[in-house]
PDB file of C-alpha atoms in Angstrom:
ATOM      1  CA  MET N   1     -19.854 159.993 148.656  1.00 49.00           C
ATOM      2  CA  THR N   2     -20.369 156.230 148.487  1.00 55.00           C
ATOM      3  CA  GLN N   3     -18.803 155.954 145.061  1.00 53.00           C
ATOM      4  CA  ILE N   4     -15.789 158.160 146.226  1.00 53.00           C
ATOM      5  CA  ILE N   5     -15.283 155.695 149.164  1.00 48.00           C
ATOM      6  CA  ARG N   6     -15.536 152.664 146.876  1.00 51.00           C
ATOM      7  CA  ARG N   7     -12.974 154.123 144.427  1.00 56.00           C
ATOM      8  CA  ALA N   8     -10.633 154.845 147.299  1.00 49.00           C
ATOM      9  CA  VAL N   9     -10.904 151.277 148.726  1.00 41.00           C
ATOM     10  CA  VAL N  10     -10.265 149.790 145.174  1.00 41.00           C
ATOM     11  CA  ALA N  11      -7.247 151.975 144.635  1.00 49.00           C
ATOM     12  CA  ALA N  12      -5.820 151.174 148.127  1.00 47.00           C
ATOM     13  CA  ALA N  13      -6.243 147.389 147.493  1.00 44.00           C
ATOM     14  CA  PHE N  14      -4.634 147.633 144.076  1.00 41.00           C
ATOM     15  CA  LEU N  15      -1.630 149.502 145.589  1.00 41.00           C
ATOM     16  CA  VAL N  16      -1.339 146.939 148.322  1.00 37.00           C
ATOM     17  CA  THR N  17      -1.421 144.070 145.884  1.00 39.00           C
ATOM     18  CA  PHE N  18       1.106 145.778 143.496  1.00 36.00           C
ATOM     19  CA  PHE N  19       3.701 146.410 146.244  1.00 35.00           C
ATOM     20  CA  THR N  20       3.166 142.861 147.794  1.00 37.00           C
ATOM     21  CA  VAL N  21       3.885 141.252 144.407  1.00 32.00           C
ATOM     22  CA  ALA N  22       6.850 143.553 143.757  1.00 34.00           C
ATOM     23  CA  SER N  23       8.426 142.947 147.090  1.00 33.00           C
ATOM     24  CA  ALA N  24       7.941 139.156 146.794  1.00 32.00           C
ATOM     25  CA  GLY N  25       9.587 139.180 143.477  1.00 30.00           C
ATOM     26  CA  SER N  26      12.568 141.129 144.715  1.00 27.00           C
ATOM     27  CA  VAL N  27      13.014 138.773 147.677  1.00 27.00           C
ATOM     28  CA  ALA N  28      12.929 135.764 145.266  1.00 29.00           C
ATOM     29  CA  HIS N  29      15.508 137.361 143.124  1.00 34.00           C
ATOM     30  CA  ALA N  30      17.755 138.192 146.143  1.00 37.00           C
ATOM     31  CA  ASP N  31      17.565 134.641 147.394  1.00 50.00           C
ATOM     32  CA  GLY N  32      18.585 133.207 144.025  1.00 70.00           C
ATOM     33  CA  GLY N  33      21.079 135.983 143.338  1.00 83.00           C
ATOM     34  CA  PRO N  34      21.893 137.591 140.008  1.00 92.00           C
ATOM     35  CA  ASP N  35      22.848 135.403 137.073  1.00 93.00           C
ATOM     36  CA  GLY N  36      26.628 135.705 136.219  1.00 93.00           C
ATOM     37  CA  GLY N  37      27.767 137.966 133.320  1.00 94.00           C
ATOM     38  CA  TYR N  38      30.198 136.668 130.672  1.00 92.00           C
ATOM     39  CA  SER N  39      32.922 139.367 130.968  1.00 94.00           C
ATOM     40  CA  PHE N  40      34.682 141.316 133.773  1.00 95.00           C
ATOM     41  CA  ASN N  41      32.495 144.364 132.961  1.00 94.00           C
ATOM     42  CA  SER N  42      29.155 142.582 132.674  1.00 95.00           C
ATOM     43  CA  GLY N  43      29.524 140.450 135.907  1.00 95.00           C
ATOM     44  CA  PRO N  44      26.958 141.717 138.529  1.00 96.00           C
ATOM     45  CA  GLU N  45      28.057 143.060 141.938  1.00 96.00           C
ATOM     46  CA  ILE N  46      27.274 140.667 144.855  1.00 96.00           C
ATOM     47  CA  LYS N  47      27.520 141.183 148.625  1.00 95.00           C
ATOM     48  CA  PRO N  48      29.510 138.958 151.136  1.00 95.00           C
ATOM     49  CA  GLY N  49      27.511 136.027 152.213  1.00 95.00           C
ATOM     50  CA  ALA N  50      25.681 135.840 148.855  1.00 94.00           C
ATOM     51  CA  VAL N  51      24.242 132.432 147.729  1.00 95.00           C
ATOM     52  CA  LEU N  52      23.861 132.337 144.028  1.00 95.00           C
ATOM     53  CA  GLN N  53      21.799 129.756 142.191  1.00 95.00           C
ATOM     54  CA  GLN N  54      21.439 129.429 138.436  1.00 94.00           C
ATOM     55  CA  GLU N  55      21.336 127.044 135.546  1.00 95.00           C
ATOM     56  CA  LEU N  56      24.952 126.579 134.336  1.00 95.00           C
ATOM     57  CA  THR N  57      25.598 125.713 130.728  1.00 94.00           C
ATOM     58  CA  VAL N  58      28.581 123.337 130.473  1.00 92.00           C
ATOM     59  CA  GLY N  59      31.233 125.233 128.505  1.00 92.00           C
ATOM     60  CA  ASP N  60      30.225 128.704 129.915  1.00 94.00           C
ATOM     61  CA  PHE N  61      32.251 130.545 132.580  1.00 95.00           C
ATOM     62  CA  PRO N  62      30.139 133.333 134.173  1.00 96.00           C
ATOM     63  CA  PHE N  63      31.633 136.166 136.301  1.00 97.00           C
ATOM     64  CA  TRP N  64      30.536 137.978 139.444  1.00 97.00           C
ATOM     65  CA  LYS N  65      32.342 140.762 141.250  1.00 97.00           C
ATOM     66  CA  ILE N  66      32.683 141.641 144.868  1.00 97.00           C
ATOM     67  CA  THR N  67      34.376 144.591 146.722  1.00 97.00           C
ATOM     68  CA  LEU N  68      37.159 143.621 149.183  1.00 97.00           C
ATOM     69  CA  LYS N  69      39.370 145.520 151.604  1.00 95.00           C
ATOM     70  CA  THR N  70      43.070 145.145 152.064  1.00 95.00           C
ATOM     71  CA  GLY N  71      43.794 142.040 154.327  1.00 94.00           C
ATOM     72  CA  GLN N  72      40.449 140.418 153.860  1.00 95.00           C
ATOM     73  CA  ARG N  73      39.810 136.790 153.221  1.00 96.00           C
ATOM     74  CA  LEU N  74      37.489 135.579 150.532  1.00 97.00           C
ATOM     75  CA  ASP N  75      36.069 132.049 150.467  1.00 96.00           C
ATOM     76  CA  VAL N  76      34.328 130.859 147.304  1.00 97.00           C
ATOM     77  CA  LYS N  77      32.548 127.549 147.025  1.00 96.00           C
ATOM     78  CA  VAL N  78      31.078 126.298 143.735  1.00 96.00           C
ATOM     79  CA  SER N  79      28.788 123.286 143.636  1.00 95.00           C
ATOM     80  CA  VAL N  80      26.995 121.501 140.769  1.00 95.00           C
ATOM     81  CA  ASP N  81      24.513 118.677 140.959  1.00 92.00           C
ATOM     82  CA  VAL N  82      25.243 116.007 138.370  1.00 90.00           C
ATOM     83  CA  PRO N  83      22.309 113.692 137.310  1.00 89.00           C
ATOM     84  CA  ALA N  84      22.453 109.969 137.206  1.00 83.00           C
ATOM     85  CA  GLY N  85      23.936 108.737 133.964  1.00 81.00           C
ATOM     86  CA  TYR N  86      25.927 111.947 133.341  1.00 84.00           C
ATOM     87  CA  ASN N  87      28.874 110.929 131.259  1.00 82.00           C
ATOM     88  CA  PRO N  88      31.588 113.374 130.015  1.00 84.00           C
ATOM     89  CA  GLY N  89      33.497 110.392 128.600  1.00 77.00           C
ATOM     90  CA  PRO N  90      36.530 108.446 129.596  1.00 73.00           C
ATOM     91  CA  SER N  91      39.873 110.157 130.090  1.00 69.00           C
ATOM     92  CA  PRO N  92      41.133 112.359 128.649  1.00 68.00           C
ATOM     93  CA  HIS N  93      37.562 113.588 128.077  1.00 72.00           C
ATOM     94  CA  TYR N  94      36.878 114.189 131.763  1.00 80.00           C
ATOM     95  CA  GLU N  95      35.569 117.529 132.836  1.00 87.00           C
ATOM     96  CA  ARG N  96      36.638 120.045 135.570  1.00 89.00           C
ATOM     97  CA  LEU N  97      34.431 122.030 137.734  1.00 93.00           C
ATOM     98  CA  GLY N  98      36.362 125.125 138.626  1.00 93.00           C
ATOM     99  CA  ALA N  99      36.278 128.351 140.627  1.00 95.00           C
ATOM    100  CA  ARG N 100      38.695 131.206 140.015  1.00 95.00           C
ATOM    101  CA  ILE N 101      39.277 134.553 141.609  1.00 96.00           C
ATOM    102  CA  TYR N 102      40.888 137.654 139.954  1.00 97.00           C
ATOM    103  CA  ASP N 103      42.360 140.580 141.877  1.00 95.00           C
ATOM    104  CA  ALA N 104      41.516 144.210 141.401  1.00 95.00           C
ATOM    105  CA  VAL N 105      43.860 144.392 138.286  1.00 95.00           C
ATOM    106  CA  ARG N 106      42.244 141.290 136.790  1.00 95.00           C
ATOM    107  CA  GLN N 107      45.076 138.897 137.410  1.00 95.00           C
ATOM    108  CA  PRO N 108      44.130 135.336 138.644  1.00 95.00           C
ATOM    109  CA  ILE N 109      45.160 134.654 142.217  1.00 94.00           C
ATOM    110  CA  HIS N 110      46.228 131.170 143.195  1.00 93.00           C
ATOM    111  CA  CYS N 111      43.587 129.318 145.429  1.00 92.00           C
ATOM    112  CA  ASP N 112      44.269 127.920 148.885  1.00 88.00           C
ATOM    113  CA  GLY N 113      41.953 124.959 148.869  1.00 73.00           C
ATOM    114  CA  GLY N 114      41.031 121.892 146.859  1.00 68.00           C
ATOM    115  CA  SER N 115      43.093 121.235 143.721  1.00 77.00           C
ATOM    116  CA  GLY N 116      43.755 124.783 142.947  1.00 83.00           C
ATOM    117  CA  GLY N 117      40.032 125.550 142.966  1.00 89.00           C
ATOM    118  CA  THR N 118      38.954 122.661 140.745  1.00 90.00           C
ATOM    119  CA  GLU N 119      37.223 119.371 141.066  1.00 87.00           C
ATOM    120  CA  MET N 120      37.346 116.512 138.538  1.00 84.00           C
ATOM    121  CA  ILE N 121      34.195 115.108 136.944  1.00 84.00           C
ATOM    122  CA  TYR N 122      34.739 111.831 135.071  1.00 79.00           C
ATOM    123  CA  VAL N 123      33.052 108.675 134.322  1.00 75.00           C
ATOM    124  CA  GLY N 124      35.102 106.681 136.854  1.00 73.00           C
ATOM    125  CA  HIS N 125      33.925 108.816 139.810  1.00 71.00           C
ATOM    126  CA  PRO N 126      31.380 106.917 141.845  1.00 69.00           C
ATOM    127  CA  THR N 127      29.018 109.927 142.134  1.00 71.00           C
ATOM    128  CA  ALA N 128      29.220 110.465 138.371  1.00 74.00           C
ATOM    129  CA  LYS N 129      27.655 107.154 137.818  1.00 72.00           C
ATOM    130  CA  SER N 130      24.665 107.487 140.181  1.00 75.00           C
ATOM    131  CA  GLY N 131      24.460 111.283 140.272  1.00 79.00           C
ATOM    132  CA  GLY N 132      25.620 113.491 142.953  1.00 86.00           C
ATOM    133  CA  ARG N 133      27.225 116.902 143.957  1.00 90.00           C
ATOM    134  CA  PHE N 134      30.673 118.010 142.959  1.00 91.00           C
ATOM    135  CA  THR N 135      32.147 120.990 144.857  1.00 93.00           C
ATOM    136  CA  ALA N 136      35.209 123.179 144.137  1.00 94.00           C
ATOM    137  CA  VAL N 137      36.697 125.631 146.724  1.00 95.00           C
ATOM    138  CA  CYS N 138      38.808 128.581 146.206  1.00 95.00           C
ATOM    139  CA  THR N 139      40.108 130.731 149.053  1.00 96.00           C
ATOM    140  CA  ILE N 140      42.350 133.769 148.959  1.00 96.00           C
ATOM    141  CA  GLY N 141      43.848 135.910 151.835  1.00 95.00           C
ATOM    142  CA  THR N 142      45.250 133.089 153.887  1.00 93.00           C
ATOM    143  CA  LEU N 143      48.766 132.595 152.421  1.00 91.00           C
ATOM    144  CA  ASP N 144      51.530 135.146 151.880  1.00 88.00           C
ATOM    145  CA  TYR N 145      51.362 134.734 148.081  1.00 88.00           C
ATOM    146  CA  ASN N 146      47.621 135.148 147.763  1.00 91.00           C
ATOM    147  CA  THR N 147      46.971 138.151 150.142  1.00 92.00           C
ATOM    148  CA  VAL N 148      44.447 140.812 149.260  1.00 94.00           C
ATOM    149  CA  GLU N 149      46.900 143.595 148.754  1.00 92.00           C
ATOM    150  CA  LEU N 150      44.782 146.033 146.798  1.00 93.00           C
ATOM    151  CA  ALA N 151      41.365 147.133 147.966  1.00 95.00           C
ATOM    152  CA  GLY N 152      38.822 147.351 145.198  1.00 96.00           C
ATOM    153  CA  THR N 153      36.760 145.093 142.961  1.00 97.00           C
ATOM    154  CA  TYR N 154      37.551 141.428 142.814  1.00 97.00           C
ATOM    155  CA  TYR N 155      36.123 138.909 140.288  1.00 98.00           C
ATOM    156  CA  ILE N 156      34.656 135.312 140.816  1.00 97.00           C
ATOM    157  CA  GLN N 157      34.361 132.937 137.894  1.00 96.00           C
ATOM    158  CA  ALA N 158      32.848 129.523 137.837  1.00 96.00           C
ATOM    159  CA  GLY N 159      32.175 126.921 135.152  1.00 95.00           C
ATOM    160  CA  ILE N 160      32.709 123.382 133.742  1.00 93.00           C
ATOM    161  CA  GLY N 161      35.083 122.703 130.944  1.00 89.00           C
ATOM    162  CA  GLY N 162      37.345 120.147 129.574  1.00 84.00           C
ATOM    163  CA  SER N 163      35.064 117.994 127.380  1.00 82.00           C
ATOM    164  CA  THR N 164      33.200 118.599 124.155  1.00 82.00           C
ATOM    165  CA  LEU N 165      30.739 115.667 124.703  1.00 84.00           C
ATOM    166  CA  THR N 166      28.614 117.456 127.199  1.00 88.00           C
ATOM    167  CA  GLN N 167      28.803 121.115 126.002  1.00 87.00           C
ATOM    168  CA  GLY N 168      25.440 122.828 125.949  1.00 89.00           C
ATOM    169  CA  THR N 169      24.120 120.684 128.827  1.00 91.00           C
ATOM    170  CA  THR N 170      22.588 122.678 131.689  1.00 93.00           C
ATOM    171  CA  LEU N 171      23.242 121.790 135.311  1.00 94.00           C
ATOM    172  CA  PRO N 172      22.144 123.407 138.533  1.00 96.00           C
ATOM    173  CA  LEU N 173      24.970 125.567 139.926  1.00 96.00           C
ATOM    174  CA  THR N 174      25.337 127.017 143.423  1.00 97.00           C
ATOM    175  CA  VAL N 175      28.035 129.690 144.194  1.00 97.00           C
ATOM    176  CA  THR N 176      28.663 131.084 147.755  1.00 97.00           C
ATOM    177  CA  ALA N 177      30.955 133.851 148.555  1.00 97.00           C
ATOM    178  CA  THR N 178      31.888 134.788 152.143  1.00 96.00           C
ATOM    179  CA  THR N 179      34.435 137.135 153.548  1.00 96.00           C
ATOM    180  CA  GLY N 180      36.401 137.382 156.805  1.00 94.00           C
ATOM    181  CA  THR N 181      39.613 138.507 158.312  1.00 93.00           C
ATOM    182  CA  GLY N 182      42.748 137.274 156.479  1.00 92.00           C
ATOM    183  CA  ILE N 183      46.428 137.914 156.815  1.00 92.00           C
ATOM    184  CA  SER N 184      47.633 141.380 156.207  1.00 87.00           C
ATOM    185  CA  PRO N 185      50.077 141.860 153.194  1.00 85.00           C
ATOM    186  CA  PRO N 186      53.684 142.795 154.075  1.00 80.00           C
ATOM    187  CA  PRO N 187      54.205 146.594 154.111  1.00 79.00           C
ATOM    188  CA  ALA N 188      55.710 148.094 150.989  1.00 73.00           C
ATOM    189  CA  GLU N 189      59.401 148.798 151.068  1.00 75.00           C
ATOM    190  CA  LYS N 190      59.962 152.521 151.615  1.00 75.00           C
ATOM    191  CA  TRP N 191      62.147 154.301 149.029  1.00 71.00           C
ATOM    192  CA  THR N 192      63.204 157.903 148.471  1.00 73.00           C
ATOM    193  CA  ALA N 193      64.944 159.631 145.645  1.00 76.00           C
ATOM    194  CA  SER N 194      68.195 159.825 147.488  1.00 73.00           C
ATOM    195  CA  THR N 195      68.395 156.131 148.209  1.00 65.00           C
ATOM    196  CA  PRO N 196      70.490 154.105 145.684  1.00 68.00           C
ATOM    197  CA  LEU N 197      68.633 151.312 143.998  1.00 64.00           C
ATOM    198  CA  ASN N 198      71.200 148.810 145.490  1.00 62.00           C
ATOM    199  CA  SER N 199      73.446 150.100 148.226  1.00 50.00           C
ATOM    200  CA  THR N 200      75.888 147.226 147.681  1.00 51.00           C
ATOM    201  CA  GLN N 201      76.542 148.180 144.108  1.00 50.00           C
ATOM    202  CA  GLY N 202      76.580 151.785 144.288  1.00 46.00           C
ATOM    203  CA  LYS N 203      75.088 153.942 141.531  1.00 48.00           C
ATOM    204  CA  PRO N 204      73.947 152.042 138.448  1.00 47.00           C
ATOM    205  CA  ASP N 205      76.559 153.696 136.154  1.00 49.00           C
ATOM    206  CA  GLN N 206      79.394 153.538 138.619  1.00 48.00           C
ATOM    207  CA  GLN N 207      82.168 150.859 138.003  1.00 47.00           C
ATOM    208  CA  SER N 208      84.351 149.530 140.694  1.00 45.00           C
ATOM    209  CA  ASP N 209      88.001 150.574 140.610  1.00 46.00           C
ATOM    210  CA  THR N 210      89.124 147.077 141.830  1.00 44.00           C
ATOM    211  CA  VAL N 211      90.781 145.068 139.084  1.00 41.00           C
ATOM    212  CA  SER N 212      90.109 141.335 139.134  1.00 42.00           C
ATOM    213  CA  PRO N 213      93.138 139.221 138.828  1.00 40.00           C
ATOM    214  CA  THR N 214      91.548 137.455 135.773  1.00 40.00           C
ATOM    215  CA  GLN N 215      90.796 140.713 134.094  1.00 41.00           C
ATOM    216  CA  GLY N 216      94.410 141.879 133.504  1.00 42.00           C
ATOM    217  CA  PRO N 217      95.624 145.529 133.594  1.00 42.00           C
ATOM    218  CA  ALA N 218      93.280 148.446 132.865  1.00 40.00           C
ATOM    219  CA  PRO N 219      93.223 149.680 129.261  1.00 42.00           C
ATOM    220  CA  ALA N 220      95.685 152.485 128.423  1.00 42.00           C
ATOM    221  CA  VAL N 221      94.391 156.084 128.753  1.00 41.00           C
ATOM    222  CA  SER N 222      94.342 158.128 125.411  1.00 44.00           C
ATOM    223  CA  THR N 223      96.802 160.964 125.309  1.00 44.00           C
ATOM    224  CA  ASP N 224      95.136 162.730 122.250  1.00 47.00           C
ATOM    225  CA  ASP N 225      95.519 166.579 122.736  1.00 47.00           C
ATOM    226  CA  THR N 226      91.990 167.291 121.582  1.00 45.00           C
ATOM    227  CA  GLU N 227      90.427 164.849 124.102  1.00 44.00           C
ATOM    228  CA  ILE N 228      92.742 166.083 126.976  1.00 41.00           C
ATOM    229  CA  SER N 229      91.978 169.833 126.314  1.00 42.00           C
ATOM    230  CA  ALA N 230      88.333 169.012 125.938  1.00 41.00           C
ATOM    231  CA  ALA N 231      88.309 167.139 129.407  1.00 41.00           C
ATOM    232  CA  THR N 232      90.315 169.800 131.154  1.00 41.00           C
ATOM    233  CA  SER N 233      88.317 172.735 129.783  1.00 42.00           C
ATOM    234  CA  GLY N 234      84.968 171.163 130.524  1.00 46.00           C
ATOM    235  CA  LEU N 235      83.711 171.872 127.029  1.00 48.00           C
ATOM    236  CA  PRO N 236      82.544 169.221 124.540  1.00 55.00           C
ATOM    237  CA  PRO N 237      84.937 168.323 121.757  1.00 57.00           C
ATOM    238  CA  TRP N 238      82.790 169.808 118.948  1.00 51.00           C
ATOM    239  CA  THR N 239      83.235 173.354 120.405  1.00 53.00           C
ATOM    240  CA  LEU N 240      87.096 173.061 120.006  1.00 56.00           C
ATOM    241  CA  LEU N 241      86.624 171.826 116.386  1.00 60.00           C
ATOM    242  CA  MET N 242      84.468 174.785 115.575  1.00 64.00           C
ATOM    243  CA  GLY N 243      86.928 177.143 117.120  1.00 65.00           C
ATOM    244  CA  ALA N 244      89.755 175.682 114.984  1.00 65.00           C
ATOM    245  CA  LEU N 245      87.698 175.992 111.837  1.00 69.00           C
ATOM    246  CA  VAL N 246      86.834 179.715 112.558  1.00 62.00           C
ATOM    247  CA  ALA N 247      90.492 180.415 113.260  1.00 69.00           C
ATOM    248  CA  GLY N 248      91.639 178.818 109.983  1.00 70.00           C
ATOM    249  CA  ALA N 249      89.017 180.764 108.001  1.00 70.00           C
ATOM    250  CA  ALA N 250      90.144 184.020 109.558  1.00 69.00           C
ATOM    251  CA  SER N 251      93.838 183.252 108.810  1.00 70.00           C
ATOM    252  CA  ALA N 252      93.029 182.510 105.158  1.00 70.00           C
ATOM    253  CA  LEU N 253      91.086 185.770 104.864  1.00 72.00           C
ATOM    254  CA  ALA N 254      93.946 187.791 106.361  1.00 68.00           C
ATOM    255  CA  PHE N 255      96.458 186.198 104.026  1.00 67.00           C
ATOM    256  CA  ALA N 256      94.313 186.882 100.976  1.00 68.00           C
ATOM    257  CA  GLN N 257      93.962 190.646 101.925  1.00 69.00           C
ATOM    258  CA  LEU N 258      97.772 190.842 102.501  1.00 65.00           C
ATOM    259  CA  ARG N 259      98.415 189.527  98.919  1.00 67.00           C
ATOM    260  CA  ARG N 260      95.992 192.148  97.436  1.00 68.00           C
ATOM    261  CA  ALA N 261      97.611 194.922  99.366  1.00 66.00           C
ATOM    262  CA  ARG N 262     101.090 194.017  97.972  1.00 63.00           C
ATOM    263  CA  ARG N 263      99.794 194.193  94.442  1.00 58.00           C
TER     264      ARG N 263
END
């Protein structure tokens, strides 16, 4: 009985230790957030309010994805800590820290904030000489031309590019993504099959009967008998031609039989 109790206590202690370590590991991963993928499909899903931290390799542009509803606002802030002495080189070898957002059909949306979602990193910047933090901001859903029109999966991309001098260098990156209430997109224009495409121009194939003074008189109308008869009968011209050929063949056959009969 004593051995059974000891074994039960050991097993219980093992299970408690296992679940404690597992839960601690999951919490640490949630705090840091998942590392970004390197394509639309491989980017991990994140939740609103996520704070992502990872080592960014200069020249790489990782992706994350987030689900948005129509009319929402999305604020993305990307920060990178630059060490003292970091030198991407003089202009035009400066670098750009950037954040970009793609819509549900994977088209980039113009950012409302910062310099189009980018921040310059160059040797002349005071914080670049002594080390410091650079931040780029990209916001959508606050202007008429960057509204969240389609609900679905949106994509966040961040990275540093523009110089080949520091490619491969790793820098600490922090990405935050928060959502809120944005402006609602304008309602789509209603259209039915009976509505002309442009009511001021009439049907697409219809031409105006008004003659411009600079165009001169209308062209003369053809008086060819075949065209007139085809138009008035409602039949296509080739049916009349076939009828004429059949009638001619029948006349020739009747004439040949008449000559044989006279012989």
